[in-house]
PDB file of C-alpha atoms in Angstrom:
ATOM      1  CA  MET U 371       4.688 -20.430   6.547  1.00  0.00           C
ATOM      2  CA  LEU U 372       7.024 -19.170   3.800  1.00  0.00           C
ATOM      3  CA  VAL U 373       5.327 -16.651   1.513  1.00  0.00           C
ATOM      4  CA  PRO U 374       7.965 -14.881  -1.127  1.00  0.00           C
ATOM      5  CA  VAL U 375       7.144 -11.576  -2.779  1.00  0.00           C
ATOM      6  CA  PRO U 376       9.478 -11.434  -5.443  1.00  0.00           C
ATOM      7  CA  GLU U 377      10.054  -8.069  -6.924  1.00  0.00           C
ATOM      8  CA  HIS U 378       9.445  -9.218 -10.374  1.00  0.00           C
ATOM      9  CA  PHE U 379       5.947 -10.157  -9.464  1.00  0.00           C
ATOM     10  CA  ARG U 380       5.037  -7.831  -6.764  1.00  0.00           C
ATOM     11  CA  ALA U 381       2.504 -10.387  -5.412  1.00  0.00           C
ATOM     12  CA  PRO U 382       2.557 -13.397  -3.360  1.00  0.00           C
ATOM     13  CA  VAL U 383       3.917 -16.809  -4.635  1.00  0.00           C
ATOM     14  CA  GLY U 384       4.722 -20.256  -3.636  1.00  0.00           C
ATOM     15  CA  ASP U 385       2.837 -23.029  -1.965  1.00  0.00           C
ATOM     16  CA  GLN U 386       1.241 -20.990   0.845  1.00  0.00           C
ATOM     17  CA  ALA U 387       0.199 -17.931  -1.150  1.00  0.00           C
ATOM     18  CA  SER U 388      -3.537 -19.162  -1.110  1.00  0.00           C
ATOM     19  CA  LYS U 389      -3.363 -19.712   2.265  1.00  0.00           C
ATOM     20  CA  LEU U 390      -2.186 -15.958   2.708  1.00  0.00           C
ATOM     21  CA  ALA U 391      -5.338 -15.105   0.801  1.00  0.00           C
ATOM     22  CA  SER U 392      -7.789 -17.283   2.794  1.00  0.00           C
ATOM     23  CA  LYS U 393      -6.246 -15.691   6.025  1.00  0.00           C
ATOM     24  CA  ILE U 394      -6.572 -12.178   4.715  1.00  0.00           C
ATOM     25  CA  GLY U 395     -10.421 -13.010   3.979  1.00  0.00           C
ATOM     26  CA  ILE U 396     -10.947 -14.411   7.351  1.00  0.00           C
ATOM     27  CA  GLU U 397      -9.660 -11.281   8.846  1.00  0.00           C
ATOM     28  CA  VAL U 398     -11.786  -8.866   6.914  1.00  0.00           C
ATOM     29  CA  ARG U 399     -14.777 -10.838   7.524  1.00  0.00           C
ATOM     30  CA  THR U 400     -14.499 -11.311  11.051  1.00  0.00           C
ATOM     31  CA  GLN U 401     -12.353  -8.420  12.512  1.00  0.00           C
ATOM     32  CA  LEU U 402     -13.099  -5.407  10.549  1.00  0.00           C
ATOM     33  CA  PRO U 403     -15.890  -3.291  12.423  1.00  0.00           C
ATOM     34  CA  ASP U 404     -16.889  -1.022   9.717  1.00  0.00           C
ATOM     35  CA  LEU U 405     -17.587  -2.802   6.322  1.00  0.00           C
ATOM     36  CA  SER U 406     -19.146   0.362   4.678  1.00  0.00           C
ATOM     37  CA  ILE U 407     -15.403   1.670   4.405  1.00  0.00           C
ATOM     38  CA  CYS U 408     -15.192   2.122   0.306  1.00  0.00           C
ATOM     39  CA  ARG U 409     -11.457   1.312   0.103  1.00  0.00           C
ATOM     40  CA  TRP U 410      -8.877  -0.461   2.330  1.00  0.00           C
ATOM     41  CA  ASN U 411      -6.660   2.478   2.467  1.00  0.00           C
ATOM     42  CA  LYS U 412      -9.377   4.365   4.022  1.00  0.00           C
ATOM     43  CA  VAL U 413      -9.464   1.688   6.954  1.00  0.00           C
ATOM     44  CA  HIS U 414      -7.947   3.304  10.509  1.00  0.00           C
ATOM     45  CA  ASP U 415      -4.684   2.310  11.193  1.00  0.00           C
ATOM     46  CA  ALA U 416      -5.958   1.175  14.610  1.00  0.00           C
ATOM     47  CA  ASP U 417      -7.917  -1.298  12.850  1.00  0.00           C
ATOM     48  CA  LYS U 418      -5.500  -2.438  10.413  1.00  0.00           C
ATOM     49  CA  LYS U 419      -2.617  -2.920  12.396  1.00  0.00           C
ATOM     50  CA  PRO U 420      -3.672  -5.820  14.569  1.00  0.00           C
ATOM     51  CA  MET U 421      -4.854  -7.798  11.386  1.00  0.00           C
ATOM     52  CA  ILE U 422      -1.607  -7.382   9.691  1.00  0.00           C
ATOM     53  CA  GLN U 423       0.108  -8.374  12.907  1.00  0.00           C
ATOM     54  CA  ARG U 424      -1.690 -11.614  13.037  1.00  0.00           C
ATOM     55  CA  LEU U 425      -0.792 -12.305   9.588  1.00  0.00           C
ATOM     56  CA  GLU U 426       2.880 -11.699  10.185  1.00  0.00           C
ATOM     57  CA  ASP U 427       2.890 -13.967  13.102  1.00  0.00           C
ATOM     58  CA  GLN U 428       1.713 -16.679  10.968  1.00  0.00           C
ATOM     59  CA  PHE U 429       3.348 -16.071   7.585  1.00  0.00           C
ATOM     60  CA  ASP U 430       7.045 -15.216   6.699  1.00  0.00           C
ATOM     61  CA  LEU U 431       6.671 -12.722   4.172  1.00  0.00           C
ATOM     62  CA  GLN U 432      10.146 -12.473   2.324  1.00  0.00           C
ATOM     63  CA  GLY U 433      10.566  -9.454  -0.023  1.00  0.00           C
ATOM     64  CA  ASN U 434      11.430  -5.768  -0.321  1.00  0.00           C
ATOM     65  CA  PRO U 435       9.469  -4.165   2.614  1.00  0.00           C
ATOM     66  CA  SER U 436       7.658  -1.761   0.200  1.00  0.00           C
ATOM     67  CA  ASP U 437       6.653  -4.484  -1.798  1.00  0.00           C
ATOM     68  CA  VAL U 438       5.473  -6.564   0.867  1.00  0.00           C
ATOM     69  CA  ALA U 439       3.262  -3.983   2.167  1.00  0.00           C
ATOM     70  CA  ARG U 440       1.837  -3.019  -1.021  1.00  0.00           C
ATOM     71  CA  THR U 441       0.870  -6.559  -1.722  1.00  0.00           C
ATOM     72  CA  LEU U 442      -0.864  -6.866   1.697  1.00  0.00           C
ATOM     73  CA  ASN U 443      -2.648  -3.645   1.032  1.00  0.00           C
ATOM     74  CA  THR U 444      -3.697  -4.966  -2.424  1.00  0.00           C
ATOM     75  CA  GLN U 445      -4.848  -8.271  -0.829  1.00  0.00           C
ATOM     76  CA  PHE U 446      -6.848  -6.682   1.941  1.00  0.00           C
ATOM     77  CA  GLY U 447      -8.664  -4.148  -0.685  1.00  0.00           C
ATOM     78  CA  ARG U 448      -9.497  -7.136  -2.995  1.00  0.00           C
ATOM     79  CA  ARG U 449     -10.978  -9.318  -0.081  1.00  0.00           C
ATOM     80  CA  LEU U 450     -12.970  -6.512   1.296  1.00  0.00           C
ATOM     81  CA  SER U 451     -14.438  -5.660  -2.154  1.00  0.00           C
ATOM     82  CA  SER U 452     -15.164  -9.306  -2.864  1.00  0.00           C
ATOM     83  CA  PHE U 453     -16.855  -9.775   0.437  1.00  0.00           C
ATOM     84  CA  THR U 454     -19.130  -6.548   0.223  1.00  0.00           C
ATOM     85  CA  TYR U 455     -19.792  -7.601  -3.137  1.00  0.00           C
ATOM     86  CA  ARG U 456     -21.377 -10.848  -2.238  1.00  0.00           C
ATOM     87  CA  LEU U 457     -23.009  -8.858   0.605  1.00  0.00           C
ATOM     88  CA  HIS U 458     -24.677  -6.612  -1.684  1.00  0.00           C
ATOM     89  CA  LYS U 459     -25.703  -9.364  -4.013  1.00  0.00           C
ATOM     90  CA  GLN U 460     -27.662 -10.897  -0.921  1.00  0.00           C
ATOM     91  CA  TYR U 461     -29.073  -7.701  -0.150  1.00  0.00           C
ATOM     92  CA  LYS U 462     -30.620  -7.294  -3.606  1.00  0.00           C
ATOM     93  CA  GLN U 463     -31.817 -10.747  -3.741  1.00  0.00           C
ATOM     94  CA  LEU U 464     -33.778 -10.225  -0.407  1.00  0.00           C
ATOM     95  CA  LYS U 465     -35.045  -6.638  -1.505  1.00  0.00           C
ATOM     96  CA  ASP U 466     -36.345  -7.914  -4.594  1.00  0.00           C
ATOM     97  CA  ALA U 467     -37.975 -11.147  -2.994  1.00  0.00           C
ATOM     98  CA  ARG U 468     -39.412  -9.646   0.429  1.00  0.00           C
ATOM     99  CA  GLY U 469     -39.014  -5.820   0.074  1.00  0.00           C
ATOM    100  CA  GLU U 470     -36.529  -3.254   1.395  1.00  0.00           C
ATOM    101  CA  GLU U 471     -37.718  -3.364   5.093  1.00  0.00           C
ATOM    102  CA  TYR U 472     -37.405  -7.007   5.416  1.00  0.00           C
ATOM    103  CA  ALA U 473     -33.870  -6.858   3.565  1.00  0.00           C
ATOM    104  CA  ARG U 474     -32.920  -4.221   5.898  1.00  0.00           C
ATOM    105  CA  SER U 475     -33.615  -6.132   9.080  1.00  0.00           C
ATOM    106  CA  HIS U 476     -32.713  -9.475   8.204  1.00  0.00           C
ATOM    107  CA  PRO U 477     -28.790  -9.425   7.614  1.00  0.00           C
ATOM    108  CA  PRO U 478     -26.856 -12.545   6.719  1.00  0.00           C
ATOM    109  CA  THR U 479     -25.181 -14.663   9.526  1.00  0.00           C
ATOM    110  CA  SER U 480     -21.757 -13.400   8.581  1.00  0.00           C
ATOM    111  CA  VAL U 481     -22.385  -9.938   9.627  1.00  0.00           C
ATOM    112  CA  THR U 482     -24.138  -8.060  12.535  1.00  0.00           C
ATOM    113  CA  LEU U 483     -27.147  -5.829  11.885  1.00  0.00           C
ATOM    114  CA  ASN U 484     -25.179  -2.517  12.572  1.00  0.00           C
ATOM    115  CA  GLN U 485     -22.830  -3.606  10.069  1.00  0.00           C
ATOM    116  CA  TRP U 486     -25.548  -4.388   7.578  1.00  0.00           C
ATOM    117  CA  THR U 487     -27.671  -1.256   7.916  1.00  0.00           C
ATOM    118  CA  SER U 488     -24.396   0.801   7.879  1.00  0.00           C
ATOM    119  CA  LEU U 489     -23.515  -0.962   4.449  1.00  0.00           C
ATOM    120  CA  ILE U 490     -27.130  -0.084   3.257  1.00  0.00           C
ATOM    121  CA  ASP U 491     -26.970   3.643   4.631  1.00  0.00           C
ATOM    122  CA  LYS U 492     -23.441   4.486   4.155  1.00  0.00           C
ATOM    123  CA  LYS U 493     -22.391   2.751   0.878  1.00  0.00           C
ATOM    124  CA  TRP U 494     -24.993   1.038  -1.281  1.00  0.00           C
ATOM    125  CA  ASN U 495     -27.483   3.843  -1.376  1.00  0.00           C
ATOM    126  CA  SER U 496     -24.943   6.521  -1.964  1.00  0.00           C
ATOM    127  CA  LYS U 497     -24.892   8.154  -5.375  1.00  0.00           C
ATOM    128  CA  GLU U 498     -21.257   7.657  -5.799  1.00  0.00           C
ATOM    129  CA  PHE U 499     -21.502   3.820  -5.277  1.00  0.00           C
ATOM    130  CA  MET U 500     -24.193   3.472  -7.840  1.00  0.00           C
ATOM    131  CA  GLU U 501     -22.459   5.290 -10.310  1.00  0.00           C
ATOM    132  CA  GLN U 502     -19.273   3.309  -9.630  1.00  0.00           C
ATOM    133  CA  SER U 503     -21.199   0.166  -9.613  1.00  0.00           C
ATOM    134  CA  LEU U 504     -22.782   0.824 -13.056  1.00  0.00           C
ATOM    135  CA  THR U 505     -19.186   1.404 -14.571  1.00  0.00           C
ATOM    136  CA  ASN U 506     -18.203  -1.785 -13.149  1.00  0.00           C
ATOM    137  CA  VAL U 507     -20.857  -3.702 -14.605  1.00  0.00           C
ATOM    138  CA  ASN U 508     -20.126  -2.287 -17.926  1.00  0.00           C
ATOM    139  CA  ASN U 509     -16.538  -3.200 -17.408  1.00  0.00           C
ATOM    140  CA  ARG U 510     -17.121  -6.427 -16.586  1.00  0.00           C
ATOM    141  CA  MET U 511     -19.418  -7.027 -19.810  1.00  0.00           C
ATOM    142  CA  GLN U 512     -16.538  -5.968 -21.971  1.00  0.00           C
ATOM    143  CA  MET U 513     -14.188  -8.661 -20.318  1.00  0.00           C
ATOM    144  CA  LYS U 514     -14.043 -11.535 -23.006  1.00  0.00           C
ATOM    145  CA  THR U 515     -10.958 -13.457 -22.060  1.00  0.00           C
ATOM    146  CA  LYS U 516     -11.359 -14.398 -18.492  1.00  0.00           C
ATOM    147  CA  HIS U 517      -8.874 -17.050 -16.993  1.00  0.00           C
ATOM    148  CA  ARG U 518      -9.489 -20.123 -15.113  1.00  0.00           C
ATOM    149  CA  CYS U 519      -6.897 -20.098 -12.605  1.00  0.00           C
ATOM    150  CA  GLY U 520      -8.950 -20.730  -9.649  1.00  0.00           C
ATOM    151  CA  SER U 521      -7.176 -20.156  -6.122  1.00  0.00           C
ATOM    152  CA  LYS U 522      -3.676 -20.314  -7.891  1.00  0.00           C
ATOM    153  CA  SER U 523      -3.109 -17.077  -9.347  1.00  0.00           C
ATOM    154  CA  ILE U 524      -1.081 -16.239 -12.491  1.00  0.00           C
ATOM    155  CA  PRO U 525       1.890 -15.068 -10.481  1.00  0.00           C
ATOM    156  CA  VAL U 526       1.806 -18.205  -8.363  1.00  0.00           C
ATOM    157  CA  ARG U 527       1.674 -20.503 -11.415  1.00  0.00           C
ATOM    158  CA  VAL U 528       4.335 -18.429 -13.316  1.00  0.00           C
ATOM    159  CA  HIS U 529       6.637 -18.442 -10.316  1.00  0.00           C
ATOM    160  CA  SER U 530       6.109 -22.476  -9.712  1.00  0.00           C
ATOM    161  CA  SER U 531       7.171 -22.761 -13.625  1.00  0.00           C
ATOM    162  CA  ILE U 532      10.180 -20.673 -13.073  1.00  0.00           C
ATOM    163  CA  ILE U 533      11.439 -22.732 -10.047  1.00  0.00           C
ATOM    164  CA  ALA U 534      10.866 -26.160 -11.955  1.00  0.00           C
ATOM    165  CA  ASN U 535      12.395 -25.110 -15.274  1.00  0.00           C
ATOM    166  CA  GLY U 536      14.732 -22.171 -14.441  1.00  0.00           C
ATOM    167  CA  GLU U 537      12.968 -20.092 -17.274  1.00  0.00           C
ATOM    168  CA  VAL U 538      10.083 -18.156 -17.844  1.00  0.00           C
ATOM    169  CA  PRO U 539       7.163 -20.361 -19.355  1.00  0.00           C
ATOM    170  CA  ASP U 540       6.235 -20.286 -23.024  1.00  0.00           C
ATOM    171  CA  LEU U 541       3.500 -17.782 -23.293  1.00  0.00           C
ATOM    172  CA  ALA U 542       1.538 -19.549 -25.754  1.00  0.00           C
ATOM    173  CA  LYS U 543       1.595 -22.886 -23.829  1.00  0.00           C
ATOM    174  CA  PHE U 544       0.864 -21.005 -20.392  1.00  0.00           C
ATOM    175  CA  TYR U 545      -1.968 -19.113 -22.113  1.00  0.00           C
ATOM    176  CA  LYS U 546      -3.755 -22.171 -23.097  1.00  0.00           C
ATOM    177  CA  SER U 547      -3.329 -23.880 -19.830  1.00  0.00           C
ATOM    178  CA  ILE U 548      -5.324 -21.079 -18.225  1.00  0.00           C
ATOM    179  CA  HIS U 549      -8.067 -20.353 -20.734  1.00  0.00           C
ATOM    180  CA  TYR U 550      -8.599 -23.913 -22.430  1.00  0.00           C
ATOM    181  CA  ASN U 551     -10.902 -26.676 -20.330  1.00  0.00           C
ATOM    182  CA  SER U 552      -9.113 -29.904 -21.314  1.00  0.00           C
ATOM    183  CA  ASN U 553     -12.035 -31.759 -19.691  1.00  0.00           C
ATOM    184  CA  THR U 554     -14.818 -30.106 -21.939  1.00  0.00           C
ATOM    185  CA  HIS U 555     -12.156 -29.629 -24.729  1.00  0.00           C
ATOM    186  CA  GLU U 556     -13.313 -25.976 -25.003  1.00  0.00           C
ATOM    187  CA  TRP U 557     -12.061 -22.412 -24.839  1.00  0.00           C
ATOM    188  CA  ILE U 558     -13.137 -20.117 -22.308  1.00  0.00           C
ATOM    189  CA  SER U 559     -14.147 -17.750 -25.224  1.00  0.00           C
ATOM    190  CA  SER U 560     -13.692 -17.507 -28.882  1.00  0.00           C
ATOM    191  CA  GLU U 561     -11.379 -14.443 -28.405  1.00  0.00           C
ATOM    192  CA  SER U 562      -9.053 -16.625 -26.016  1.00  0.00           C
ATOM    193  CA  GLN U 563      -8.344 -19.102 -28.798  1.00  0.00           C
ATOM    194  CA  ALA U 564      -7.867 -16.356 -31.390  1.00  0.00           C
ATOM    195  CA  ASN U 565      -5.031 -14.840 -29.110  1.00  0.00           C
ATOM    196  CA  TYR U 566      -3.660 -18.199 -28.792  1.00  0.00           C
ATOM    197  CA  ASP U 567      -3.694 -19.027 -32.609  1.00  0.00           C
ATOM    198  CA  ASN U 568      -2.234 -15.465 -32.953  1.00  0.00           C
ATOM    199  CA  MET U 569       0.622 -16.297 -30.726  1.00  0.00           C
ATOM    200  CA  ILE U 570       1.823 -19.379 -32.762  1.00  0.00           C
ATOM    201  CA  LYS U 571       1.356 -17.604 -35.876  1.00  0.00           C
ATOM    202  CA  THR U 572       3.150 -14.491 -34.834  1.00  0.00           C
ATOM    203  CA  GLN U 573       6.109 -16.504 -33.585  1.00  0.00           C
ATOM    204  CA  ALA U 574       6.189 -18.791 -36.732  1.00  0.00           C
ATOM    205  CA  GLU U 575       6.252 -15.665 -39.220  1.00  0.00           C
ATOM    206  CA  HIS U 576       9.064 -14.263 -37.120  1.00  0.00           C
ATOM    207  CA  LEU U 577      11.040 -17.271 -37.219  1.00  0.00           C
ATOM    208  CA  SER U 578      10.675 -17.615 -40.915  1.00  0.00           C
ATOM    209  CA  GLN U 579      12.898 -14.596 -41.397  1.00  0.00           C
ATOM    210  CA  THR U 580      16.756 -15.173 -41.948  1.00  0.00           C
ATOM    211  CA  GLY U 581      18.998 -15.020 -39.007  1.00  0.00           C
ATOM    212  CA  VAL U 582      16.592 -14.118 -36.069  1.00  0.00           C
ATOM    213  CA  ILE U 583      16.394 -15.353 -32.775  1.00  0.00           C
ATOM    214  CA  PRO U 584      12.821 -16.168 -31.160  1.00  0.00           C
ATOM    215  CA  LEU U 585      10.589 -13.458 -29.742  1.00  0.00           C
ATOM    216  CA  SER U 586      11.101 -13.134 -26.006  1.00  0.00           C
ATOM    217  CA  GLN U 587       7.779 -13.881 -23.930  1.00  0.00           C
ATOM    218  CA  GLU U 588       7.438 -10.100 -23.206  1.00  0.00           C
ATOM    219  CA  GLU U 589       7.930  -9.458 -26.859  1.00  0.00           C
ATOM    220  CA  LEU U 590       5.202 -11.826 -27.869  1.00  0.00           C
ATOM    221  CA  SER U 591       2.843 -10.678 -25.207  1.00  0.00           C
ATOM    222  CA  VAL U 592       3.421  -7.001 -26.621  1.00  0.00           C
ATOM    223  CA  LYS U 593       2.798  -7.867 -30.055  1.00  0.00           C
ATOM    224  CA  VAL U 594      -0.539 -10.231 -29.557  1.00  0.00           C
ATOM    225  CA  LEU U 595      -1.968  -8.967 -26.093  1.00  0.00           C
ATOM    226  CA  LYS U 596      -0.782  -5.448 -26.541  1.00  0.00           C
ATOM    227  CA  PRO U 597       1.357  -3.565 -24.219  1.00  0.00           C
ATOM    228  CA  ARG U 598       0.590  -2.477 -20.844  1.00  0.00           C
ATOM    229  CA  SER U 599       2.504   0.012 -18.673  1.00  0.00           C
ATOM    230  CA  GLY U 600       4.688  -1.803 -16.085  1.00  0.00           C
ATOM    231  CA  TYR U 601       2.955  -5.261 -16.742  1.00  0.00           C
ATOM    232  CA  VAL U 602       3.760  -8.270 -18.958  1.00  0.00           C
ATOM    233  CA  LYS U 603       0.159  -9.367 -19.827  1.00  0.00           C
ATOM    234  CA  GLY U 604      -0.448 -13.164 -19.818  1.00  0.00           C
ATOM    235  CA  LEU U 605       2.468 -13.804 -17.392  1.00  0.00           C
ATOM    236  CA  GLY U 606       1.826 -11.617 -14.355  1.00  0.00           C
ATOM    237  CA  LEU U 607       5.369 -10.453 -14.648  1.00  0.00           C
ATOM    238  CA  ARG U 608       6.156  -6.775 -13.489  1.00  0.00           C
ATOM    239  CA  PRO U 609       9.381  -4.962 -13.351  1.00  0.00           C
ATOM    240  CA  SER U 610      11.239  -4.558 -10.155  1.00  0.00           C
ATOM    241  CA  SER U 611      10.924  -1.269  -8.308  1.00  0.00           C
ATOM    242  CA  SER U 612      14.541  -0.230  -9.125  1.00  0.00           C
ATOM    243  CA  MET U 613      13.984  -0.336 -12.877  1.00  0.00           C
ATOM    244  CA  LYS U 614      10.683   1.438 -13.411  1.00  0.00           C
ATOM    245  CA  THR U 615      10.619  -0.450 -16.563  1.00  0.00           C
ATOM    246  CA  THR U 616       7.601   0.244 -18.989  1.00  0.00           C
ATOM    247  CA  VAL U 617       6.568  -2.355 -21.497  1.00  0.00           C
ATOM    248  CA  VAL U 618       7.364  -1.097 -24.898  1.00  0.00           C
ATOM    249  CA  PRO U 619       7.510  -2.533 -28.669  1.00  0.00           C
ATOM    250  CA  ALA U 620       9.396  -5.665 -29.023  1.00  0.00           C
ATOM    251  CA  GLU U 621      12.492  -4.266 -30.652  1.00  0.00           C
ATOM    252  CA  ASN U 622      13.293  -2.126 -27.617  1.00  0.00           C
ATOM    253  CA  SER U 623      12.278  -4.760 -25.060  1.00  0.00           C
ATOM    254  CA  ASP U 624      14.695  -6.988 -23.112  1.00  0.00           C
ATOM    255  CA  TYR U 625      12.904  -7.018 -19.796  1.00  0.00           C
ATOM    256  CA  VAL U 626      12.273 -10.903 -19.673  1.00  0.00           C
ATOM    257  CA  GLN U 627      15.996 -11.505 -20.705  1.00  0.00           C
ATOM    258  CA  ARG U 628      17.273  -9.625 -17.761  1.00  0.00           C
ATOM    259  CA  LEU U 629      14.663 -11.310 -15.584  1.00  0.00           C
ATOM    260  CA  GLU U 630      15.767 -14.686 -16.641  1.00  0.00           C
ATOM    261  CA  MET U 631      19.279 -13.658 -15.786  1.00  0.00           C
ATOM    262  CA  GLN U 632      18.373 -12.651 -12.136  1.00  0.00           C
ATOM    263  CA  ILE U 633      16.542 -16.049 -11.693  1.00  0.00           C
ATOM    264  CA  ALA U 634      19.560 -18.063 -12.781  1.00  0.00           C
ATOM    265  CA  GLN U 635      21.688 -15.782 -10.274  1.00  0.00           C
ATOM    266  CA  GLN U 636      19.042 -16.545  -7.410  1.00  0.00           C
ATOM    267  CA  ASN U 637      19.269 -20.275  -8.157  1.00  0.00           C
ATOM    268  CA  GLU U 638      23.029 -20.439  -8.080  1.00  0.00           C
ATOM    269  CA  GLN U 639      22.783 -18.326  -4.681  1.00  0.00           C
ATOM    270  CA  ILE U 640      20.277 -20.892  -3.239  1.00  0.00           C
ATOM    271  CA  ALA U 641      22.229 -23.735  -4.473  1.00  0.00           C
ATOM    272  CA  ARG U 642      25.524 -22.443  -2.755  1.00  0.00           C
ATOM    273  CA  PHE U 643      23.582 -21.907   0.283  1.00  0.00           C
ATOM    274  CA  GLN U 644      21.906 -25.387   0.421  1.00  0.00           C
ATOM    275  CA  LYS U 645      25.681 -26.702  -0.056  1.00  0.00           C
ATOM    276  CA  SER U 646      26.788 -24.821   2.955  1.00  0.00           C
ATOM    277  CA  GLU U 647      24.131 -25.636   5.098  1.00  0.00           C
ATOM    278  CA  LYS U 648      24.639 -29.427   4.428  1.00  0.00           C
ATOM    279  CA  LYS U 649      28.180 -28.974   5.229  1.00  0.00           C
ATOM    280  CA  GLN U 650      27.327 -27.212   8.643  1.00  0.00           C
ATOM    281  CA  SER U 651      25.064 -29.940   9.374  1.00  0.00           C
ATOM    282  CA  LYS U 652      27.400 -32.647   8.863  1.00  0.00           C
ATOM    283  CA  LYS U 653      30.076 -30.808  10.984  1.00  0.00           C
ATOM    284  CA  ILE U 654      27.463 -30.325  13.850  1.00  0.00           C
ATOM    285  CA  GLN U 655      26.565 -34.248  13.558  1.00  0.00           C
ATOM    286  CA  SER U 656      30.111 -35.241  13.986  1.00  0.00           C
ATOM    287  CA  ILE U 657      30.695 -33.064  17.105  1.00  0.00           C
ATOM    288  CA  ILE U 658      27.520 -34.616  18.733  1.00  0.00           C
ATOM    289  CA  GLU U 659      28.861 -37.975  17.963  1.00  0.00           C
ATOM    290  CA  CYS U 660      32.445 -37.496  18.920  1.00  0.00           C
ATOM    291  CA  LEU U 661      30.725 -36.184  22.553  1.00  0.00           C
ATOM    292  CA  THR U 662      28.596 -39.012  22.649  1.00  0.00           C
ATOM    293  CA  GLN U 663      31.382 -41.501  22.253  1.00  0.00           C
ATOM    294  CA  LYS U 664      33.270 -39.778  25.235  1.00  0.00           C
ATOM    295  CA  GLY U 665      30.228 -40.203  27.328  1.00  0.00           C
ATOM    296  CA  ILE U 666      28.896 -36.406  27.016  1.00  0.00           C
ATOM    297  CA  THR U 667      25.148 -37.100  26.712  1.00  0.00           C
ATOM    298  CA  GLY U 668      22.219 -34.670  26.914  1.00  0.00           C
ATOM    299  CA  ASN U 669      19.529 -32.948  24.818  1.00  0.00           C
ATOM    300  CA  PHE U 670      21.820 -31.028  22.321  1.00  0.00           C
ATOM    301  CA  GLU U 671      18.908 -30.036  20.191  1.00  0.00           C
ATOM    302  CA  ASN U 672      17.427 -28.011  22.939  1.00  0.00           C
ATOM    303  CA  GLY U 673      20.828 -26.744  24.301  1.00  0.00           C
ATOM    304  CA  GLU U 674      20.379 -28.717  27.580  1.00  0.00           C
ATOM    305  CA  SER U 675      22.826 -31.381  29.199  1.00  0.00           C
ATOM    306  CA  SER U 676      22.840 -33.777  31.816  1.00  0.00           C
ATOM    307  CA  ASP U 677      25.206 -33.344  35.375  1.00  0.00           C
ATOM    308  CA  SER U 678      27.835 -35.503  33.845  1.00  0.00           C
ATOM    309  CA  ASP U 679      27.940 -33.398  30.899  1.00  0.00           C
ATOM    310  CA  GLU U 680      28.634 -30.421  33.233  1.00  0.00           C
ATOM    311  CA  GLN U 681      31.249 -32.358  35.048  1.00  0.00           C
ATOM    312  CA  ALA U 682      32.877 -33.501  31.846  1.00  0.00           C
ATOM    313  CA  SER U 683      33.046 -29.982  30.560  1.00  0.00           C
TER     314      SER U 683
END
């Protein structure tokens, strides 16, 4: 299964990206012996390598090798964090309802007793974990504009739009598509609606000036959603590893324009490749038909021929 990892996203995109994330989750839940490890980069290579190899056997991860490696590490880390977070919630619920001893001796079916007690002793009861957990809770409480992308991440959605339209999607329209529920006709939050309205207003005010061109999507992101180093907020875009670009104020920023030029060049290369492949396919088919007319038969697709073929040759 093909999963591209473009340098301007440094994240898995395409139709199979969600399957890759799902498979990584299965690997973490079923193959990682010690779940108490705080971070993926602390997992022993002896445990990592077989898991990564199984992924590479099933998925064709196309992209810069360093970007692919970074993407896999990020995905494994997120799946590990997500899984242990759910387990911790179950532990707290059992502990509150039945007591600590009961919770300790009754692990969920998804983990062994050794894994369960290791999580309790080595991770959840540690001072470092408790402090970090409190910090994470406070950070989550301050998040006011969560999106509703589901299993299709922002990079996947933006990449699909680029493939379909040949350009980066309009920031305001895309932002609304992942922050507004068209079924209930409600925004995820009042802050999300305010951001959208500000995007429309900012672009309109800019275009009201004489002789100006529309703000690029990156420029609009910087003005409304504020700059973030190496990342275009709202679109999931990242500069390539060769450019090392940091998002800067609008008057100095041309990253998205360069990205659109790269996309156009890639589309041209793909079109030329498809045209060449089509010609080659027709040529092979013509040769097969010619050989068939001369009485040379066989399984050409598998590279096999009959006795009559060998005699003819």
